[in-house]
Coordinates of C-alpha atoms and ligand atoms in Angstrom, one line a residue:
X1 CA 17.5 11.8 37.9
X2 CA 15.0 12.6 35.2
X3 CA 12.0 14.7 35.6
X4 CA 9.8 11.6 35.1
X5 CA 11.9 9.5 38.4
X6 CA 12.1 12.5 39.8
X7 CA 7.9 12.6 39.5
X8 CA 7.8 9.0 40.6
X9 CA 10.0 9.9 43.4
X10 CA 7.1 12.3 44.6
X11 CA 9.7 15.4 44.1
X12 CA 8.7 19.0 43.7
X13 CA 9.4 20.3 39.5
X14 CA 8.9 23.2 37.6
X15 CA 7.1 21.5 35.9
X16 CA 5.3 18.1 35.2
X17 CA 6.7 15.5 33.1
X18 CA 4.5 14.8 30.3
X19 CA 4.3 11.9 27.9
X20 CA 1.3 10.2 25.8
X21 CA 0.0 6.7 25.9
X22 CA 0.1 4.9 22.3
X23 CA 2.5 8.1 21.4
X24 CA 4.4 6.3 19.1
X25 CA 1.6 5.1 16.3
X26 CA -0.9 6.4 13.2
X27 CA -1.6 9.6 14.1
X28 CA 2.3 10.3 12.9
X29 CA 2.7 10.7 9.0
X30 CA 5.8 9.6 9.5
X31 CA 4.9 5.9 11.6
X32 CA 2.3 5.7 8.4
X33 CA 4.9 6.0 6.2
X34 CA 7.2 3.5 7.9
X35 CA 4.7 0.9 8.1
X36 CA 3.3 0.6 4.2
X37 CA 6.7 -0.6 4.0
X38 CA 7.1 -3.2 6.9
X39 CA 4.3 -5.1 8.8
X40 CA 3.8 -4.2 12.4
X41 CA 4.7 -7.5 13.8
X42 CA 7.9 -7.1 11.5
X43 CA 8.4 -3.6 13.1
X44 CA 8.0 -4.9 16.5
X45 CA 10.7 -7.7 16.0
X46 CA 13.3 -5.2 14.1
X47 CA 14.7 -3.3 16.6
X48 CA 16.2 -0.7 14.6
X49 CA 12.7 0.0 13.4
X50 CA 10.9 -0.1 16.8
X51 CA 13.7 1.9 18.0
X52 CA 13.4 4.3 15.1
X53 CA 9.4 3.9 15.7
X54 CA 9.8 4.8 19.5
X55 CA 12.0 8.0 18.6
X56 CA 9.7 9.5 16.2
X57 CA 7.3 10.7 18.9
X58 CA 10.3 11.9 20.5
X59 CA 11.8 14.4 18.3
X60 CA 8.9 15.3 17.4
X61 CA 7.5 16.8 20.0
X62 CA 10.1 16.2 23.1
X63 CA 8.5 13.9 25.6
X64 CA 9.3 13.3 28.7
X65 CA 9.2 9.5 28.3
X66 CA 10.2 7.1 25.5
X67 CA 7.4 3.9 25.6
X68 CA 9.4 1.2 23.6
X69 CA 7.4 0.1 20.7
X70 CA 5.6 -3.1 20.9
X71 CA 2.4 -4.5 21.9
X72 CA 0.9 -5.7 25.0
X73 CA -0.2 -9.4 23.2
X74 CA 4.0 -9.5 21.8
X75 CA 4.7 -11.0 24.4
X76 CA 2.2 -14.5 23.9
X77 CA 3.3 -15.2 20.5
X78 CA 6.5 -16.2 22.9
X79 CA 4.7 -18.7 24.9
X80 CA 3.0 -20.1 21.4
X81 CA -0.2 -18.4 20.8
X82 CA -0.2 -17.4 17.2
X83 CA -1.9 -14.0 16.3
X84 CA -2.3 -11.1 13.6
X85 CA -3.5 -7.9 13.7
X86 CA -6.1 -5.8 12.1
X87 CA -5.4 -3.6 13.5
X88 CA -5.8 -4.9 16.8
X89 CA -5.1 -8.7 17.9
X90 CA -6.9 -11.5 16.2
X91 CA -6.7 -15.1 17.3
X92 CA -8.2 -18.4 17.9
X93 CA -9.6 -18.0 21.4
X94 CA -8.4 -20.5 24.6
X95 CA -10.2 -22.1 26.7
X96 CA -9.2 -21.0 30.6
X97 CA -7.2 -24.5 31.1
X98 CA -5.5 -24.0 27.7
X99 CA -4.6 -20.5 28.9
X100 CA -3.6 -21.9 32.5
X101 CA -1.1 -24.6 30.7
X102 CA 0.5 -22.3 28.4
X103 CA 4.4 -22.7 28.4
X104 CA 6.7 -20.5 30.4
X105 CA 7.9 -17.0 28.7
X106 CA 10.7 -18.2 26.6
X107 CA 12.7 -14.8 26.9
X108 CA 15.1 -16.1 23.7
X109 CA 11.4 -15.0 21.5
X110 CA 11.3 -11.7 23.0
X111 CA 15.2 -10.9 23.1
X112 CA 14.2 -8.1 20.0
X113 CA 12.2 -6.0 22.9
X114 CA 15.2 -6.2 25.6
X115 CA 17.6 -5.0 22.1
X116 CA 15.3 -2.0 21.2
X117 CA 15.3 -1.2 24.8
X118 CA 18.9 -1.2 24.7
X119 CA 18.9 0.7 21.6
X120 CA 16.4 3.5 22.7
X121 CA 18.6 3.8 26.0
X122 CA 21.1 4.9 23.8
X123 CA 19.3 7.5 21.3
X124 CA 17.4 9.3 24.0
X125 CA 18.7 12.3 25.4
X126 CA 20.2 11.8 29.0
X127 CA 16.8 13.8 30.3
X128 CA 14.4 11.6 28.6
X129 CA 13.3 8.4 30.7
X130 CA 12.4 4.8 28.9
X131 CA 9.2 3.3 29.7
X132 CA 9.2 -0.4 29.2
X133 CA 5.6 -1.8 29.3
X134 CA 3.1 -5.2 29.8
X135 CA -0.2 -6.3 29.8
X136 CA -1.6 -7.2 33.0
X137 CA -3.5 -10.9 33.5
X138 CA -7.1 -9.6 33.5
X139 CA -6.7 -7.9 29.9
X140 CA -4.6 -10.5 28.2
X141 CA -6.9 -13.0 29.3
X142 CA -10.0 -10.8 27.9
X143 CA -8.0 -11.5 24.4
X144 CA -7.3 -14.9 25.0
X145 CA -10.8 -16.1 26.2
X146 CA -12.6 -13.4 23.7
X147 CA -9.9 -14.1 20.3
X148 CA -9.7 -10.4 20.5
X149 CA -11.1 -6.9 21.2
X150 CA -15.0 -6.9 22.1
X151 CA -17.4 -4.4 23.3
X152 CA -18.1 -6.6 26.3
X153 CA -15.3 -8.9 27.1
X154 CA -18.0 -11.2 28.5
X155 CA -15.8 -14.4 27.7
X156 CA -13.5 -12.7 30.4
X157 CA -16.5 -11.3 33.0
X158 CA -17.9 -15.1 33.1
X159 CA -14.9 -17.0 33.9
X160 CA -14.1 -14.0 36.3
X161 CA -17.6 -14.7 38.0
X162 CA -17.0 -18.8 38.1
X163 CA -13.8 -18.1 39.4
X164 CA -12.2 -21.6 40.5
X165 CA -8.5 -23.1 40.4
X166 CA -8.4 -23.2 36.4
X167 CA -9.4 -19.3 36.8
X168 CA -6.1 -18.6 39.8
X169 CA -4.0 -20.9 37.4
X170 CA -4.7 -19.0 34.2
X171 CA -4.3 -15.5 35.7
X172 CA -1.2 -17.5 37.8
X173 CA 0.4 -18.7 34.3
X174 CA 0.1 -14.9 32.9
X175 CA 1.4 -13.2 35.8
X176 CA 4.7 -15.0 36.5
X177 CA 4.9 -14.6 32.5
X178 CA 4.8 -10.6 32.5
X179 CA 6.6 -10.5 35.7
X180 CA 9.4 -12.2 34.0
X181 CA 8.9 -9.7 30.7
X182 CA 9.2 -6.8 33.0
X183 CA 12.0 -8.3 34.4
X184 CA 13.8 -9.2 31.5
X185 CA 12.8 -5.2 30.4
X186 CA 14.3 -3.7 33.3
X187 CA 17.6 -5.6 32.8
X188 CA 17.9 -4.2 29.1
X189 CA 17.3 -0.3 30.3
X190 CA 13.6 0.4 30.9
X191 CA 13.7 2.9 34.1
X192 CA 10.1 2.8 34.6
X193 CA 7.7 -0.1 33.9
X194 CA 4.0 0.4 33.1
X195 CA 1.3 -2.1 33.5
X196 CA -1.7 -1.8 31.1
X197 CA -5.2 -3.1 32.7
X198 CA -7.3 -1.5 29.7
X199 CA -10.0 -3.8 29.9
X200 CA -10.0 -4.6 34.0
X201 CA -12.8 -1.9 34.1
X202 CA -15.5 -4.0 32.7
X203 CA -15.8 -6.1 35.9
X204 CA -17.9 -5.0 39.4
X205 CA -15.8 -3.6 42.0
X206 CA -16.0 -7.2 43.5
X207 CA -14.0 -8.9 41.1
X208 CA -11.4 -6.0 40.7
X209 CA -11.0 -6.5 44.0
X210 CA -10.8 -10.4 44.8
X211 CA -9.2 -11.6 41.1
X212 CA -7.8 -8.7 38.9
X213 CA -6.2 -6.2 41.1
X214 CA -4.2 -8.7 43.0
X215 CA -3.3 -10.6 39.6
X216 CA -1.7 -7.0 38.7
X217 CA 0.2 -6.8 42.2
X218 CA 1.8 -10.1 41.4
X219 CA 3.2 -8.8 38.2
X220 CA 4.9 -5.8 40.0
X221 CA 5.8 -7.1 43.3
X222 CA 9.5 -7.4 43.5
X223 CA 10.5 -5.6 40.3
X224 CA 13.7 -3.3 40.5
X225 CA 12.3 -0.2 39.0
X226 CA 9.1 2.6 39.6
X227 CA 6.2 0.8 38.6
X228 CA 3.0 2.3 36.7
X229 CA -0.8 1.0 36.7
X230 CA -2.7 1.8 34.0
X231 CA -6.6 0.6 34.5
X232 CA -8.9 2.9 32.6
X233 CA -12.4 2.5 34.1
X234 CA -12.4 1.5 37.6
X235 CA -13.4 5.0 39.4
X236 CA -16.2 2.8 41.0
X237 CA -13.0 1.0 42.5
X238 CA -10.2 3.6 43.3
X239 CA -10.3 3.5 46.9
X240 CA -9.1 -0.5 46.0
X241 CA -6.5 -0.3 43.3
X242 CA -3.9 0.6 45.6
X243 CA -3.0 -2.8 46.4
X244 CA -2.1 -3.0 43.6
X245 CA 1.0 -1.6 45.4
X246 CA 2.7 0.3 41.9
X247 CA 4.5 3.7 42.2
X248 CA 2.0 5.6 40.1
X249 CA -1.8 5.1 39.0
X250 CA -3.0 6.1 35.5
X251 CA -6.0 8.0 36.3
X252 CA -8.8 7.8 33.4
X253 CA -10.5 11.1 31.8
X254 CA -14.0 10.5 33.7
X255 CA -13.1 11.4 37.3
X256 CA -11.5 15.4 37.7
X257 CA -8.2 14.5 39.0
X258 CA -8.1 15.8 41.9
X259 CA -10.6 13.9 43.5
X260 CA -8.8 10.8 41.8
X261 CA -6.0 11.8 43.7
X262 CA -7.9 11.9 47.0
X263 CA -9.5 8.6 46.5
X264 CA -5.7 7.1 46.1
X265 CA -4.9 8.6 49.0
X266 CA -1.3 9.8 49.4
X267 CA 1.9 8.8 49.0
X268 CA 1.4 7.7 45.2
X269 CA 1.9 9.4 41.9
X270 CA -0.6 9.9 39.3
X271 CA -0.8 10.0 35.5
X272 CA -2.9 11.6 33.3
X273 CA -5.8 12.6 32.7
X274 CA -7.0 14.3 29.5
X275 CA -9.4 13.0 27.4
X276 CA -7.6 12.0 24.6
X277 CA -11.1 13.1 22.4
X278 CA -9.8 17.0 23.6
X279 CA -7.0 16.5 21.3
X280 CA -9.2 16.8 18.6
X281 CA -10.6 19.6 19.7
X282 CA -8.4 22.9 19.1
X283 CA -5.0 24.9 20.3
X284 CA -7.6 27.1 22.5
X285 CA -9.3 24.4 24.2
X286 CA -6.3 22.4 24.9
X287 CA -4.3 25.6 26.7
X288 CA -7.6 25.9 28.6
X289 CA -8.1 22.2 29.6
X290 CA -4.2 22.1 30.7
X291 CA -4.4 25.0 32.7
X292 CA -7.6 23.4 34.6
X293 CA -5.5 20.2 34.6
X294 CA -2.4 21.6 36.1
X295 CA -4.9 24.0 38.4
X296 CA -6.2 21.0 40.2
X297 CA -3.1 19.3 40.5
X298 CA -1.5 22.6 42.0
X299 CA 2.4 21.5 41.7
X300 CA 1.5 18.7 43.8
X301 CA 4.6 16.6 43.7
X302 CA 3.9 13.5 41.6
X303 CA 1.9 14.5 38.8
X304 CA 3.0 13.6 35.5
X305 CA 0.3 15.0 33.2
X306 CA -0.5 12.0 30.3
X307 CA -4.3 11.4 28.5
X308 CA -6.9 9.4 30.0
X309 CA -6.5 7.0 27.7
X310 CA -4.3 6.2 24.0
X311 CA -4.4 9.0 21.8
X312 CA -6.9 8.5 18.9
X313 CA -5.2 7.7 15.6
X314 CA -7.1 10.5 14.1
X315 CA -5.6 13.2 16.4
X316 CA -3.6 16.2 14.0
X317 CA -0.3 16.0 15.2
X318 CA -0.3 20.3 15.6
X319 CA -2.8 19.3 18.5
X320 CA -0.4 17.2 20.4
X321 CA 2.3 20.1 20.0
X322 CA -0.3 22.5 21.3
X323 CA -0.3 20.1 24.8
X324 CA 3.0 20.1 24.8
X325 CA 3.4 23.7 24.8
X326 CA 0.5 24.4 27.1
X327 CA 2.6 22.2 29.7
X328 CA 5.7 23.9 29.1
X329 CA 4.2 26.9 29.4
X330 CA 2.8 25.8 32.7
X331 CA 6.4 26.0 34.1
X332 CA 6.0 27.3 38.0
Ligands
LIG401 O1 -1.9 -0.7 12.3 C1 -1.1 -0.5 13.2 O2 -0.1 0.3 13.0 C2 -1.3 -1.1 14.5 C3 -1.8 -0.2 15.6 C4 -1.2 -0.6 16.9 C5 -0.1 0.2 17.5 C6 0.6 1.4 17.0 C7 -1.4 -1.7 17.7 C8 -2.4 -2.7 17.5 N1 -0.5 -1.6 18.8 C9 0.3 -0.5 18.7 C10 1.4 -0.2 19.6 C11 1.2 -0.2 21.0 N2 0.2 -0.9 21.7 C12 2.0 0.5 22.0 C13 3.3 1.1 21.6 C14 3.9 2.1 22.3 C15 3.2 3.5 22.5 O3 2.5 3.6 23.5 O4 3.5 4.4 21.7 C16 1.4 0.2 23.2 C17 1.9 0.7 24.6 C18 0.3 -0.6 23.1 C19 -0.5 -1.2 24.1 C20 -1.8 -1.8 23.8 N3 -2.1 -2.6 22.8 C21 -2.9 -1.7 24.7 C22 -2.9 -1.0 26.0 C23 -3.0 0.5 25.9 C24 -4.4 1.0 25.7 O5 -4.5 2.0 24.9 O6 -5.3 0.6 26.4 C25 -4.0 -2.4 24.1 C26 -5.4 -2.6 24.7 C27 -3.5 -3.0 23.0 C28 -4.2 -3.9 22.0 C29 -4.2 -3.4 20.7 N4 -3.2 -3.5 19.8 C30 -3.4 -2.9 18.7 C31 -4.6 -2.2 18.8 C32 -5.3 -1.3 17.7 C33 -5.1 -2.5 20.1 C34 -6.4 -2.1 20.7 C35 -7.7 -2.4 20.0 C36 -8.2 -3.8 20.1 O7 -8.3 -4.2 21.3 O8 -8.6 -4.3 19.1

């Protein structure tokens, strides 16, 4: 098994796996030099360039994980919605029974994501696990409703309030959609599958509780592989997000881990939780947030140290490859 299942599996290590949200992206020369000459919706579809995209981060700097390179909103252009991106996603926004009577996956579109998969099973080393990945109902539909990234996603935090059977049935129509993605993901060679709730943290404890968390538990139920949750923002709701039921929780950079930990109660992993604005700090205050990191954690079985959040693209790579080290280092 590899040190990240072996995490997952709640198994004593060394040492903690580590890998980095949004690894793979413009904070590397060399993903800025890739992409003034192919478009990132061109690099997503190539999968010799998302495969060479998803290794960069890798030899680089030796990960634990490989996150295939696409986008969370890839995926929709498959059931018809047309978008760009500058740099995030921009499109016409949908109204919630638009969203609701959107067309099944049609996994043909996204066979170039199950390919890189297959591709990036191959290139990694045997110790390095691949991370396949989706967006979970509540923040696609914050994009959909919204026509792209906001501030305050209130599109999203009305319809979530008026709730309703166009509201189940749109949230419905995305989750059998990503389950299915995941799915078809797994097949092609992802070992781990993370679910990205980025936005889910804009809504009261209420709603996280009654519409988005069990949105995201109908993604992951039944998949054949570990399962991640990612949902940045909800430490006014952790004691809730395990119903989520994944394998692991992605733990934001506000709440000290530990006491994350606590509030997830055991019997789960944990990711994270640096804030990824530390990594543009220096070498000397990395080491010393790592060691308080890996000192509240305490070689508790299940930790597999990540950011809080994406890295920033303005992050100096030498940073990153100070983290690295400072978790090597670690080694019990
Ligand atoms: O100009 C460019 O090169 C595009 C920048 C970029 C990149 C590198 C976007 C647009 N997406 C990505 C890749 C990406 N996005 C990955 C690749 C794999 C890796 O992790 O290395 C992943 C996992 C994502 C996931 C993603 N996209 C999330 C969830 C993660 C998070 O940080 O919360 C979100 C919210 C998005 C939307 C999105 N796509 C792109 C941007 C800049 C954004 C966020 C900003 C916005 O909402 O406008």
């Amino acid at each position: 098994m590899t040190r990240l299942l072996e995490a997952l599996a709640l198994r004593p290590l060394d040492r903690p796996p580590l890998w980095v949200m949004r690894q793979a992206g413009r904070y590397l020369p060399e993903y800025r030099e890739l992409r003034r000459r192919h478009g990132f919706q061109e690099s997503i579809r190539d999968p010799r360039i998302a495969t060479e995209i998803t290794m960069q981060p890798i030899r680089r700097f030796g990960f634990d994980g490989a996150i295939v390179f696409a986008d969370i909103m890839t995926p929709l252009e498959a059931m018809g919605v047309d978008m760009t991106f500058d740099p995030g996603p921009k499109l016409a926004p949908l109204t919630l029974a638009e969203v609701a009577d959107l067309p099944d996956l049609d996994l043909d579109r996204v066979s170039s994501v199950a390919e890189t998969l297959r591709l990036v099973r191959k290139e990694v080393p045997a110790e390095v696990t691949v991370i396949g990945f989706a967006g979970a109902p509540t923040t696609r539909l914050a994009y959909l409703l919204g026509g792209g990234g906001s501030k305050d996603y209130l599109p999203l935090r009305r319809a979530m309030h008026t709730g309703g059977g166009e509201l189940e049935a749109a949230l419905g129509t995305l989750a059998r959609a990503m389950h299915a993605y995941l799915a078809m993901q797994i097949d092609a060679g992802a070992q781990v599958v993370q679910l990205f709730d980025s936005w889910a943290g804009v809504l009261p404890r209420e709603l996280l509780e009654t519409r988005a968390f069990p949105a995201a538990a109908s993604v992951l139920g039944g998949l054949d592989a570990p399962t991640i949750y990612f949902a940045p923002g909800v430490g006014h709701a952790l004691g809730a997000v395990r119903s989520v039921g994944a394998d692991a929780y992605g733990v934001d950079w506000r709440v000290p881990i530990d006491e994350a930990w606590e509030a997830l109660r055991s019997g789960v992993a944990v990711h994270g939780n640096l804030d990824p604005a530390l990594l543009l700090t220096d070498p000397t205050r990395i080491r010393a947030a790592v060691a308080d990191l890996l000192a509240r954690t305490d070689g508790r079985p299940g930790h597999i140290v990540n950011l809080g959040h994406g890295i920033d693209r303005r992050t100096p790579p030498e940073n990153v490859a100070a983290l690295v080290a400072a978790v090597r280092d670690g080694e019990r």
